mmCIF file with all atom_site columns, C-alpha atoms in Angstrom:
data_model
loop_
_atom_site.group_PDB
_atom_site.id
_atom_site.type_symbol
_atom_site.label_atom_id
_atom_site.label_alt_id
_atom_site.label_comp_id
_atom_site.label_asym_id
_atom_site.label_entity_id
_atom_site.label_seq_id
_atom_site.pdbx_PDB_ins_code
_atom_site.Cartn_x
_atom_site.Cartn_y
_atom_site.Cartn_z
_atom_site.occupancy
_atom_site.B_iso_or_equiv
_atom_site.pdbx_formal_charge
_atom_site.auth_seq_id
_atom_site.auth_comp_id
_atom_site.auth_asym_id
_atom_site.auth_atom_id
_atom_site.pdbx_PDB_model_num
ATOM 1   C CA . MET H 1 1   ? 152.160 160.196 111.421 1.00 41.00 ? 20  MET H CA 1
ATOM 2   C CA . SER H 1 2   ? 153.958 156.824 111.244 1.00 54.00 ? 21  SER H CA 1
ATOM 3   C CA . LYS H 1 3   ? 155.617 155.732 108.056 1.00 72.00 ? 22  LYS H CA 1
ATOM 4   C CA . ALA H 1 4   ? 153.259 154.004 105.619 1.00 79.00 ? 23  ALA H CA 1
ATOM 5   C CA . LYS H 1 5   ? 153.592 150.224 105.630 1.00 91.00 ? 24  LYS H CA 1
ATOM 6   C CA . SER H 1 6   ? 154.513 148.489 102.389 1.00 95.00 ? 25  SER H CA 1
ATOM 7   C CA . ILE H 1 7   ? 152.365 145.411 101.743 1.00 97.00 ? 26  ILE H CA 1
ATOM 8   C CA . LEU H 1 8   ? 152.690 142.917 98.918  1.00 98.00 ? 27  LEU H CA 1
ATOM 9   C CA . LEU H 1 9   ? 149.300 141.401 98.142  1.00 98.00 ? 28  LEU H CA 1
ATOM 10  C CA . LEU H 1 10  ? 149.083 138.440 95.779  1.00 98.00 ? 29  LEU H CA 1
ATOM 11  C CA . ALA H 1 11  ? 146.126 136.916 93.976  1.00 98.00 ? 30  ALA H CA 1
ATOM 12  C CA . ALA H 1 12  ? 146.286 134.067 91.512  1.00 98.00 ? 31  ALA H CA 1
ATOM 13  C CA . LEU H 1 13  ? 143.532 135.330 89.214  1.00 98.00 ? 32  LEU H CA 1
ATOM 14  C CA . ALA H 1 14  ? 142.514 138.713 87.864  1.00 98.00 ? 33  ALA H CA 1
ATOM 15  C CA . GLU H 1 15  ? 139.039 138.333 89.389  1.00 98.00 ? 34  GLU H CA 1
ATOM 16  C CA . GLU H 1 16  ? 140.605 137.884 92.826  1.00 98.00 ? 35  GLU H CA 1
ATOM 17  C CA . ALA H 1 17  ? 143.015 140.797 92.458  1.00 98.00 ? 36  ALA H CA 1
ATOM 18  C CA . ASP H 1 18  ? 140.409 143.162 90.981  1.00 98.00 ? 37  ASP H CA 1
ATOM 19  C CA . ALA H 1 19  ? 137.979 142.478 93.852  1.00 98.00 ? 38  ALA H CA 1
ATOM 20  C CA . PHE H 1 20  ? 140.381 144.050 96.369  1.00 98.00 ? 39  PHE H CA 1
ATOM 21  C CA . LEU H 1 21  ? 139.680 147.794 96.674  1.00 97.00 ? 40  LEU H CA 1
ATOM 22  C CA . GLU H 1 22  ? 137.966 147.532 93.312  1.00 96.00 ? 41  GLU H CA 1
ATOM 23  C CA . GLY H 1 23  ? 138.637 150.449 90.976  1.00 96.00 ? 42  GLY H CA 1
ATOM 24  C CA . GLN H 1 24  ? 141.159 152.107 93.284  1.00 96.00 ? 43  GLN H CA 1
ATOM 25  C CA . GLY H 1 25  ? 144.807 152.838 92.621  1.00 97.00 ? 44  GLY H CA 1
ATOM 26  C CA . ARG H 1 26  ? 146.699 152.746 89.359  1.00 97.00 ? 45  ARG H CA 1
ATOM 27  C CA . ILE H 1 27  ? 148.237 150.114 87.102  1.00 97.00 ? 46  ILE H CA 1
ATOM 28  C CA . VAL H 1 28  ? 152.000 150.393 87.433  1.00 96.00 ? 47  VAL H CA 1
ATOM 29  C CA . GLU H 1 29  ? 153.028 147.311 85.488  1.00 94.00 ? 48  GLU H CA 1
ATOM 30  C CA . ARG H 1 30  ? 151.421 144.965 82.961  1.00 95.00 ? 49  ARG H CA 1
ATOM 31  C CA . GLU H 1 31  ? 154.340 142.698 82.072  1.00 94.00 ? 50  GLU H CA 1
ATOM 32  C CA . PRO H 1 32  ? 155.513 140.206 83.136  1.00 95.00 ? 51  PRO H CA 1
ATOM 33  C CA . LEU H 1 33  ? 152.650 140.375 85.665  1.00 97.00 ? 52  LEU H CA 1
ATOM 34  C CA . PRO H 1 34  ? 149.798 142.841 86.208  1.00 98.00 ? 53  PRO H CA 1
ATOM 35  C CA . VAL H 1 35  ? 150.533 145.098 89.175  1.00 98.00 ? 54  VAL H CA 1
ATOM 36  C CA . ARG H 1 36  ? 148.196 147.698 90.677  1.00 98.00 ? 55  ARG H CA 1
ATOM 37  C CA . MET H 1 37  ? 149.348 150.131 93.367  1.00 98.00 ? 56  MET H CA 1
ATOM 38  C CA . VAL H 1 38  ? 147.003 151.537 96.001  1.00 97.00 ? 57  VAL H CA 1
ATOM 39  C CA . GLU H 1 39  ? 148.453 154.181 98.332  1.00 93.00 ? 58  GLU H CA 1
ATOM 40  C CA . THR H 1 40  ? 146.807 155.479 101.491 1.00 84.00 ? 59  THR H CA 1
ATOM 41  C CA . ASP H 1 41  ? 148.072 157.560 104.397 1.00 82.00 ? 60  ASP H CA 1
ATOM 42  C CA . VAL H 1 42  ? 149.097 154.419 106.262 1.00 82.00 ? 61  VAL H CA 1
ATOM 43  C CA . ALA H 1 43  ? 149.828 151.808 103.604 1.00 91.00 ? 62  ALA H CA 1
ATOM 44  C CA . GLN H 1 44  ? 151.291 151.254 100.161 1.00 95.00 ? 63  GLN H CA 1
ATOM 45  C CA . ILE H 1 45  ? 149.716 148.110 98.749  1.00 97.00 ? 64  ILE H CA 1
ATOM 46  C CA . ARG H 1 46  ? 151.176 146.448 95.676  1.00 98.00 ? 65  ARG H CA 1
ATOM 47  C CA . ILE H 1 47  ? 148.580 144.061 94.247  1.00 98.00 ? 66  ILE H CA 1
ATOM 48  C CA . VAL H 1 48  ? 150.094 141.430 91.972  1.00 98.00 ? 67  VAL H CA 1
ATOM 49  C CA . THR H 1 49  ? 148.167 138.942 89.850  1.00 98.00 ? 68  THR H CA 1
ATOM 50  C CA . CYS H 1 50  ? 150.668 136.110 90.068  1.00 98.00 ? 69  CYS H CA 1
ATOM 51  C CA . GLY H 1 51  ? 148.958 133.349 88.089  1.00 98.00 ? 70  GLY H CA 1
ATOM 52  C CA . LEU H 1 52  ? 148.112 129.797 89.085  1.00 98.00 ? 71  LEU H CA 1
ATOM 53  C CA . GLY H 1 53  ? 150.314 127.387 90.967  1.00 98.00 ? 72  GLY H CA 1
ATOM 54  C CA . LYS H 1 54  ? 153.121 127.272 93.462  1.00 98.00 ? 73  LYS H CA 1
ATOM 55  C CA . VAL H 1 55  ? 155.926 128.299 91.120  1.00 98.00 ? 74  VAL H CA 1
ATOM 56  C CA . ASN H 1 56  ? 154.109 131.406 89.884  1.00 98.00 ? 75  ASN H CA 1
ATOM 57  C CA . ALA H 1 57  ? 153.256 132.422 93.437  1.00 98.00 ? 76  ALA H CA 1
ATOM 58  C CA . ALA H 1 58  ? 156.805 131.979 94.738  1.00 98.00 ? 77  ALA H CA 1
ATOM 59  C CA . LEU H 1 59  ? 158.277 133.770 91.721  1.00 98.00 ? 78  LEU H CA 1
ATOM 60  C CA . ALA H 1 60  ? 155.997 136.747 92.373  1.00 98.00 ? 79  ALA H CA 1
ATOM 61  C CA . VAL H 1 61  ? 157.155 136.941 95.988  1.00 98.00 ? 80  VAL H CA 1
ATOM 62  C CA . GLY H 1 62  ? 160.785 136.833 94.881  1.00 97.00 ? 81  GLY H CA 1
ATOM 63  C CA . ARG H 1 63  ? 160.266 139.465 92.217  1.00 97.00 ? 82  ARG H CA 1
ATOM 64  C CA . TYR H 1 64  ? 158.157 141.989 94.118  1.00 98.00 ? 83  TYR H CA 1
ATOM 65  C CA . ALA H 1 65  ? 159.093 141.700 97.792  1.00 97.00 ? 84  ALA H CA 1
ATOM 66  C CA . ASP H 1 66  ? 161.860 144.131 98.693  1.00 95.00 ? 85  ASP H CA 1
ATOM 67  C CA . ALA H 1 67  ? 163.566 145.690 101.685 1.00 95.00 ? 86  ALA H CA 1
ATOM 68  C CA . SER H 1 68  ? 160.552 147.895 102.388 1.00 95.00 ? 87  SER H CA 1
ATOM 69  C CA . THR H 1 69  ? 158.005 145.059 102.437 1.00 97.00 ? 88  THR H CA 1
ATOM 70  C CA . SER H 1 70  ? 156.468 144.539 105.874 1.00 95.00 ? 89  SER H CA 1
ATOM 71  C CA . LEU H 1 71  ? 153.914 141.842 105.007 1.00 97.00 ? 90  LEU H CA 1
ATOM 72  C CA . ILE H 1 72  ? 153.250 139.345 102.238 1.00 98.00 ? 91  ILE H CA 1
ATOM 73  C CA . ALA H 1 73  ? 149.559 138.535 101.924 1.00 98.00 ? 92  ALA H CA 1
ATOM 74  C CA . MET H 1 74  ? 147.308 136.526 99.644  1.00 98.00 ? 93  MET H CA 1
ATOM 75  C CA . THR H 1 75  ? 143.617 136.901 98.872  1.00 98.00 ? 94  THR H CA 1
ATOM 76  C CA . GLY H 1 76  ? 141.414 134.657 96.797  1.00 98.00 ? 95  GLY H CA 1
ATOM 77  C CA . THR H 1 77  ? 139.472 131.446 96.591  1.00 98.00 ? 96  THR H CA 1
ATOM 78  C CA . CYS H 1 78  ? 139.755 127.801 97.559  1.00 98.00 ? 97  CYS H CA 1
ATOM 79  C CA . GLY H 1 79  ? 138.006 124.447 97.725  1.00 98.00 ? 98  GLY H CA 1
ATOM 80  C CA . ARG H 1 80  ? 136.611 122.926 100.902 1.00 97.00 ? 99  ARG H CA 1
ATOM 81  C CA . ILE H 1 81  ? 137.898 119.418 101.722 1.00 96.00 ? 100 ILE H CA 1
ATOM 82  C CA . GLY H 1 82  ? 137.376 119.183 105.485 1.00 88.00 ? 101 GLY H CA 1
ATOM 83  C CA . ALA H 1 83  ? 134.478 119.449 107.912 1.00 88.00 ? 102 ALA H CA 1
ATOM 84  C CA . ILE H 1 84  ? 134.497 123.156 108.682 1.00 93.00 ? 103 ILE H CA 1
ATOM 85  C CA . GLU H 1 85  ? 131.625 125.626 108.698 1.00 94.00 ? 104 GLU H CA 1
ATOM 86  C CA . GLY H 1 86  ? 131.706 129.015 107.020 1.00 96.00 ? 105 GLY H CA 1
ATOM 87  C CA . ASP H 1 87  ? 132.688 130.316 103.614 1.00 97.00 ? 106 ASP H CA 1
ATOM 88  C CA . CYS H 1 88  ? 135.552 132.733 104.324 1.00 98.00 ? 107 CYS H CA 1
ATOM 89  C CA . PHE H 1 89  ? 138.584 131.825 106.415 1.00 98.00 ? 108 PHE H CA 1
ATOM 90  C CA . TRP H 1 90  ? 141.724 133.104 108.089 1.00 98.00 ? 109 TRP H CA 1
ATOM 91  C CA . ILE H 1 91  ? 144.486 130.761 106.943 1.00 98.00 ? 110 ILE H CA 1
ATOM 92  C CA . ALA H 1 92  ? 146.366 129.952 110.133 1.00 98.00 ? 111 ALA H CA 1
ATOM 93  C CA . ARG H 1 93  ? 148.527 127.157 108.698 1.00 98.00 ? 112 ARG H CA 1
ATOM 94  C CA . ALA H 1 94  ? 149.543 126.082 105.208 1.00 98.00 ? 113 ALA H CA 1
ATOM 95  C CA . ILE H 1 95  ? 150.919 122.781 103.929 1.00 97.00 ? 114 ILE H CA 1
ATOM 96  C CA . GLN H 1 96  ? 152.250 121.772 100.516 1.00 97.00 ? 115 GLN H CA 1
ATOM 97  C CA . HIS H 1 97  ? 150.422 118.493 99.996  1.00 96.00 ? 116 HIS H CA 1
ATOM 98  C CA . ASP H 1 98  ? 152.477 117.409 96.988  1.00 95.00 ? 117 ASP H CA 1
ATOM 99  C CA . TYR H 1 99  ? 155.901 117.768 98.640  1.00 95.00 ? 118 TYR H CA 1
ATOM 100 C CA . GLY H 1 100 ? 157.454 114.660 100.165 1.00 94.00 ? 119 GLY H CA 1
ATOM 101 C CA . ALA H 1 101 ? 158.685 111.189 99.350  1.00 95.00 ? 120 ALA H CA 1
ATOM 102 C CA . ARG H 1 102 ? 157.043 108.374 97.434  1.00 94.00 ? 121 ARG H CA 1
ATOM 103 C CA . GLN H 1 103 ? 157.912 105.330 99.538  1.00 92.00 ? 122 GLN H CA 1
ATOM 104 C CA . ALA H 1 104 ? 156.859 101.691 99.260  1.00 92.00 ? 123 ALA H CA 1
ATOM 105 C CA . GLU H 1 105 ? 154.123 102.180 101.831 1.00 88.00 ? 124 GLU H CA 1
ATOM 106 C CA . GLY H 1 106 ? 152.797 105.300 100.119 1.00 89.00 ? 125 GLY H CA 1
ATOM 107 C CA . PHE H 1 107 ? 153.390 109.047 99.932  1.00 91.00 ? 126 PHE H CA 1
ATOM 108 C CA . VAL H 1 108 ? 155.012 110.618 103.005 1.00 91.00 ? 127 VAL H CA 1
ATOM 109 C CA . HIS H 1 109 ? 154.536 114.365 103.450 1.00 92.00 ? 128 HIS H CA 1
ATOM 110 C CA . TYR H 1 110 ? 157.443 116.545 104.528 1.00 93.00 ? 129 TYR H CA 1
ATOM 111 C CA . ARG H 1 111 ? 157.717 120.237 105.207 1.00 93.00 ? 130 ARG H CA 1
ATOM 112 C CA . ALA H 1 112 ? 158.428 121.942 101.887 1.00 95.00 ? 131 ALA H CA 1
ATOM 113 C CA . GLY H 1 113 ? 162.137 122.639 101.586 1.00 93.00 ? 132 GLY H CA 1
ATOM 114 C CA . ASP H 1 114 ? 163.165 119.965 104.131 1.00 93.00 ? 133 ASP H CA 1
ATOM 115 C CA . TRP H 1 115 ? 165.070 116.879 103.080 1.00 92.00 ? 134 TRP H CA 1
ATOM 116 C CA . PRO H 1 116 ? 162.319 114.359 102.159 1.00 93.00 ? 135 PRO H CA 1
ATOM 117 C CA . MET H 1 117 ? 163.854 111.499 104.104 1.00 92.00 ? 136 MET H CA 1
ATOM 118 C CA . GLY H 1 118 ? 164.023 110.316 107.677 1.00 88.00 ? 137 GLY H CA 1
ATOM 119 C CA . GLU H 1 119 ? 161.444 111.284 110.262 1.00 86.00 ? 138 GLU H CA 1
ATOM 120 C CA . ALA H 1 120 ? 158.880 113.817 109.033 1.00 82.00 ? 139 ALA H CA 1
ATOM 121 C CA . ARG H 1 121 ? 158.254 116.721 111.413 1.00 78.00 ? 140 ARG H CA 1
ATOM 122 C CA . ASP H 1 122 ? 155.377 119.182 111.435 1.00 77.00 ? 141 ASP H CA 1
ATOM 123 C CA . HIS H 1 123 ? 155.049 120.194 107.797 1.00 81.00 ? 142 HIS H CA 1
ATOM 124 C CA . ALA H 1 124 ? 152.944 123.344 108.137 1.00 94.00 ? 143 ALA H CA 1
ATOM 125 C CA . PHE H 1 125 ? 153.914 127.007 107.772 1.00 97.00 ? 144 PHE H CA 1
ATOM 126 C CA . SER H 1 126 ? 152.244 129.259 110.357 1.00 97.00 ? 145 SER H CA 1
ATOM 127 C CA . ALA H 1 127 ? 150.761 132.640 109.493 1.00 98.00 ? 146 ALA H CA 1
ATOM 128 C CA . MET H 1 128 ? 151.088 135.895 111.385 1.00 97.00 ? 147 MET H CA 1
ATOM 129 C CA . ARG H 1 129 ? 148.880 136.411 114.419 1.00 96.00 ? 148 ARG H CA 1
ATOM 130 C CA . ASP H 1 130 ? 145.234 137.054 113.625 1.00 96.00 ? 149 ASP H CA 1
ATOM 131 C CA . PRO H 1 131 ? 144.503 140.629 114.776 1.00 95.00 ? 150 PRO H CA 1
ATOM 132 C CA . GLY H 1 132 ? 140.918 139.690 115.566 1.00 95.00 ? 151 GLY H CA 1
ATOM 133 C CA . LEU H 1 133 ? 138.990 139.747 112.303 1.00 96.00 ? 152 LEU H CA 1
ATOM 134 C CA . GLY H 1 134 ? 136.432 137.260 113.570 1.00 96.00 ? 153 GLY H CA 1
ATOM 135 C CA . LEU H 1 135 ? 137.067 134.754 110.796 1.00 98.00 ? 154 LEU H CA 1
ATOM 136 C CA . ARG H 1 136 ? 137.170 131.029 111.476 1.00 97.00 ? 155 ARG H CA 1
ATOM 137 C CA . HIS H 1 137 ? 140.740 129.697 111.395 1.00 98.00 ? 156 HIS H CA 1
ATOM 138 C CA . ALA H 1 138 ? 141.597 126.982 108.890 1.00 98.00 ? 157 ALA H CA 1
ATOM 139 C CA . THR H 1 139 ? 144.528 124.958 107.595 1.00 97.00 ? 158 THR H CA 1
ATOM 140 C CA . ILE H 1 140 ? 144.996 124.891 103.837 1.00 98.00 ? 159 ILE H CA 1
ATOM 141 C CA . ALA H 1 141 ? 146.762 122.333 101.659 1.00 97.00 ? 160 ALA H CA 1
ATOM 142 C CA . SER H 1 142 ? 148.381 123.746 98.517  1.00 98.00 ? 161 SER H CA 1
ATOM 143 C CA . GLY H 1 143 ? 149.589 121.858 95.482  1.00 97.00 ? 162 GLY H CA 1
ATOM 144 C CA . ASP H 1 144 ? 149.807 122.040 91.718  1.00 97.00 ? 163 ASP H CA 1
ATOM 145 C CA . VAL H 1 145 ? 146.524 120.164 91.359  1.00 95.00 ? 164 VAL H CA 1
ATOM 146 C CA . PHE H 1 146 ? 142.965 121.373 90.777  1.00 96.00 ? 165 PHE H CA 1
ATOM 147 C CA . LEU H 1 147 ? 141.156 118.837 92.930  1.00 95.00 ? 166 LEU H CA 1
ATOM 148 C CA . GLU H 1 148 ? 137.974 117.361 91.445  1.00 97.00 ? 167 GLU H CA 1
ATOM 149 C CA . CYS H 1 149 ? 137.759 114.075 93.336  1.00 96.00 ? 168 CYS H CA 1
ATOM 150 C CA . ALA H 1 150 ? 135.772 113.745 96.561  1.00 95.00 ? 169 ALA H CA 1
ATOM 151 C CA . ASP H 1 151 ? 137.597 110.561 97.626  1.00 95.00 ? 170 ASP H CA 1
ATOM 152 C CA . THR H 1 152 ? 141.004 112.170 97.169  1.00 94.00 ? 171 THR H CA 1
ATOM 153 C CA . ALA H 1 153 ? 139.830 115.291 99.002  1.00 95.00 ? 172 ALA H CA 1
ATOM 154 C CA . GLU H 1 154 ? 138.550 113.268 101.956 1.00 95.00 ? 173 GLU H CA 1
ATOM 155 C CA . ALA H 1 155 ? 141.752 111.238 102.188 1.00 93.00 ? 174 ALA H CA 1
ATOM 156 C CA . LEU H 1 156 ? 143.884 114.383 102.037 1.00 94.00 ? 175 LEU H CA 1
ATOM 157 C CA . ALA H 1 157 ? 141.810 116.124 104.689 1.00 95.00 ? 176 ALA H CA 1
ATOM 158 C CA . GLN H 1 158 ? 142.110 113.180 107.065 1.00 94.00 ? 177 GLN H CA 1
ATOM 159 C CA . ARG H 1 159 ? 145.771 112.492 106.467 1.00 91.00 ? 178 ARG H CA 1
ATOM 160 C CA . LEU H 1 160 ? 146.939 116.070 106.886 1.00 93.00 ? 179 LEU H CA 1
ATOM 161 C CA . ASP H 1 161 ? 144.156 117.373 109.152 1.00 94.00 ? 180 ASP H CA 1
ATOM 162 C CA . VAL H 1 162 ? 143.350 120.198 106.742 1.00 96.00 ? 181 VAL H CA 1
ATOM 163 C CA . HIS H 1 163 ? 140.142 121.988 105.820 1.00 97.00 ? 182 HIS H CA 1
ATOM 164 C CA . LEU H 1 164 ? 140.785 123.737 102.505 1.00 98.00 ? 183 LEU H CA 1
ATOM 165 C CA . VAL H 1 165 ? 142.742 123.252 99.309  1.00 98.00 ? 184 VAL H CA 1
ATOM 166 C CA . ASP H 1 166 ? 144.271 125.682 96.812  1.00 98.00 ? 185 ASP H CA 1
ATOM 167 C CA . MET H 1 167 ? 147.291 125.966 94.539  1.00 98.00 ? 186 MET H CA 1
ATOM 168 C CA . GLU H 1 168 ? 149.390 128.826 95.993  1.00 98.00 ? 187 GLU H CA 1
ATOM 169 C CA . VAL H 1 169 ? 149.210 129.779 99.688  1.00 98.00 ? 188 VAL H CA 1
ATOM 170 C CA . ALA H 1 170 ? 151.750 127.320 101.088 1.00 98.00 ? 189 ALA H CA 1
ATOM 171 C CA . ALA H 1 171 ? 154.284 128.372 98.458  1.00 98.00 ? 190 ALA H CA 1
ATOM 172 C CA . VAL H 1 172 ? 153.751 132.015 99.409  1.00 98.00 ? 191 VAL H CA 1
ATOM 173 C CA . ALA H 1 173 ? 154.281 130.990 103.040 1.00 98.00 ? 192 ALA H CA 1
ATOM 174 C CA . GLN H 1 174 ? 157.522 129.163 102.217 1.00 98.00 ? 193 GLN H CA 1
ATOM 175 C CA . ALA H 1 175 ? 158.848 132.106 100.211 1.00 98.00 ? 194 ALA H CA 1
ATOM 176 C CA . ALA H 1 176 ? 157.902 134.594 102.923 1.00 98.00 ? 195 ALA H CA 1
ATOM 177 C CA . GLU H 1 177 ? 159.647 132.521 105.565 1.00 97.00 ? 196 GLU H CA 1
ATOM 178 C CA . ALA H 1 178 ? 162.763 132.321 103.400 1.00 97.00 ? 197 ALA H CA 1
ATOM 179 C CA . LEU H 1 179 ? 162.774 136.131 103.252 1.00 97.00 ? 198 LEU H CA 1
ATOM 180 C CA . GLY H 1 180 ? 162.144 136.488 106.976 1.00 97.00 ? 199 GLY H CA 1
ATOM 181 C CA . LEU H 1 181 ? 158.783 138.191 106.421 1.00 97.00 ? 200 LEU H CA 1
ATOM 182 C CA . PRO H 1 182 ? 155.377 137.550 108.001 1.00 97.00 ? 201 PRO H CA 1
ATOM 183 C CA . TRP H 1 183 ? 152.573 136.279 105.807 1.00 98.00 ? 202 TRP H CA 1
ATOM 184 C CA . ALA H 1 184 ? 148.798 136.215 105.916 1.00 98.00 ? 203 ALA H CA 1
ATOM 185 C CA . ALA H 1 185 ? 146.126 134.712 103.685 1.00 98.00 ? 204 ALA H CA 1
ATOM 186 C CA . ILE H 1 186 ? 142.355 134.937 103.521 1.00 98.00 ? 205 ILE H CA 1
ATOM 187 C CA . LYS H 1 187 ? 140.434 132.536 101.305 1.00 98.00 ? 206 LYS H CA 1
ATOM 188 C CA . ALA H 1 188 ? 136.762 132.103 100.439 1.00 98.00 ? 207 ALA H CA 1
ATOM 189 C CA . VAL H 1 189 ? 135.220 128.839 99.234  1.00 98.00 ? 208 VAL H CA 1
ATOM 190 C CA . THR H 1 190 ? 134.055 128.298 95.657  1.00 98.00 ? 209 THR H CA 1
ATOM 191 C CA . ASP H 1 191 ? 133.608 124.522 95.547  1.00 97.00 ? 210 ASP H CA 1
ATOM 192 C CA . GLY H 1 192 ? 133.819 121.195 97.323  1.00 96.00 ? 211 GLY H CA 1
ATOM 193 C CA . ALA H 1 193 ? 136.852 119.723 95.532  1.00 96.00 ? 212 ALA H CA 1
ATOM 194 C CA . ASP H 1 194 ? 134.609 117.090 93.953  1.00 96.00 ? 213 ASP H CA 1
ATOM 195 C CA . GLY H 1 195 ? 133.149 116.178 90.582  1.00 96.00 ? 214 GLY H CA 1
ATOM 196 C CA . GLU H 1 196 ? 131.221 119.457 90.437  1.00 97.00 ? 215 GLU H CA 1
ATOM 197 C CA . SER H 1 197 ? 134.232 121.657 91.197  1.00 97.00 ? 216 SER H CA 1
ATOM 198 C CA . ALA H 1 198 ? 134.840 123.101 87.756  1.00 96.00 ? 217 ALA H CA 1
ATOM 199 C CA . GLY H 1 199 ? 131.276 124.341 87.351  1.00 97.00 ? 218 GLY H CA 1
ATOM 200 C CA . ASP H 1 200 ? 130.986 125.499 90.963  1.00 97.00 ? 219 ASP H CA 1
ATOM 201 C CA . PHE H 1 201 ? 134.292 127.345 90.755  1.00 97.00 ? 220 PHE H CA 1
ATOM 202 C CA . ASN H 1 202 ? 133.232 129.323 87.701  1.00 97.00 ? 221 ASN H CA 1
ATOM 203 C CA . ALA H 1 203 ? 129.787 130.047 89.134  1.00 98.00 ? 222 ALA H CA 1
ATOM 204 C CA . ASN H 1 204 ? 131.088 131.236 92.496  1.00 98.00 ? 223 ASN H CA 1
ATOM 205 C CA . LEU H 1 205 ? 134.427 132.829 91.609  1.00 98.00 ? 224 LEU H CA 1
ATOM 206 C CA . LYS H 1 206 ? 133.443 136.496 91.650  1.00 98.00 ? 225 LYS H CA 1
ATOM 207 C CA . ARG H 1 207 ? 131.281 136.216 94.769  1.00 98.00 ? 226 ARG H CA 1
ATOM 208 C CA . ALA H 1 208 ? 133.967 134.350 96.713  1.00 98.00 ? 227 ALA H CA 1
ATOM 209 C CA . ALA H 1 209 ? 136.721 136.657 95.465  1.00 98.00 ? 228 ALA H CA 1
ATOM 210 C CA . ARG H 1 210 ? 134.811 139.660 96.776  1.00 98.00 ? 229 ARG H CA 1
ATOM 211 C CA . LYS H 1 211 ? 134.175 137.941 100.116 1.00 98.00 ? 230 LYS H CA 1
ATOM 212 C CA . ALA H 1 212 ? 137.868 137.302 100.616 1.00 98.00 ? 231 ALA H CA 1
ATOM 213 C CA . ALA H 1 213 ? 138.805 140.781 99.402  1.00 98.00 ? 232 ALA H CA 1
ATOM 214 C CA . GLU H 1 214 ? 136.460 142.467 101.891 1.00 98.00 ? 233 GLU H CA 1
ATOM 215 C CA . ALA H 1 215 ? 138.095 140.592 104.748 1.00 98.00 ? 234 ALA H CA 1
ATOM 216 C CA . MET H 1 216 ? 141.578 141.382 103.410 1.00 97.00 ? 235 MET H CA 1
ATOM 217 C CA . GLU H 1 217 ? 140.659 145.061 103.239 1.00 96.00 ? 236 GLU H CA 1
ATOM 218 C CA . ARG H 1 218 ? 139.736 144.915 106.938 1.00 95.00 ? 237 ARG H CA 1
ATOM 219 C CA . LEU H 1 219 ? 142.981 143.134 107.758 1.00 96.00 ? 238 LEU H CA 1
ATOM 220 C CA . ILE H 1 220 ? 145.123 145.709 106.013 1.00 93.00 ? 239 ILE H CA 1
ATOM 221 C CA . GLU H 1 221 ? 143.256 148.581 107.665 1.00 90.00 ? 240 GLU H CA 1
ATOM 222 C CA . GLU H 1 222 ? 143.888 146.922 111.023 1.00 90.00 ? 241 GLU H CA 1
ATOM 223 C CA . ILE H 1 223 ? 147.595 146.240 110.622 1.00 85.00 ? 242 ILE H CA 1
ATOM 224 C CA . ALA H 1 224 ? 148.387 149.483 108.832 1.00 77.00 ? 243 ALA H CA 1
ATOM 225 C CA . ALA H 1 225 ? 146.875 151.507 111.650 1.00 74.00 ? 244 ALA H CA 1
ATOM 226 C CA . ASN H 1 226 ? 149.035 149.771 114.293 1.00 75.00 ? 245 ASN H CA 1
#
């Protein structure tokens, strides 16, 4: 039997983390962050509830990824800002929409971590190869903003050619790249990033969290077996 793979799985909220392999494993840490460990014959999965926002997500990667980690993954929820069908998505690319330069002609987006000056190159982080889960591929824009404005969402979608918005994935991607590790994310939609977002998010959180978790469970089964 091959050595079990060590996977770091992040979720911003307890509802998102708890939905993954619900009730399985054991709590191994409560402070500074809740951590649940699930061990199978082929994988050791550390599930960390990292909290909201890019800083919390990146800090969790830095704290819990180690020499044994083979994949950094994220499960959870998002808002829809682009014209894309479906409610659960493989995140193929991630962009930090609030990283760049405020110039006279407006905000110019740069790849997070690059010098925010001169010519801007492709500013997306690319995920690991999709092993064939059958999910629609999407690009997500992450920033420290809970988006509740349809006009802003539409402008962001058009400017960056993105479909979804959240507050963590692109930071996880940047941290994973810095550590030389592959990353993957699966997100399910709770709201439309508009004036109804707060109510829709709360109403749909548990359903969407479970949808994303089910797909993440399939992903981990697939990669752990290969």
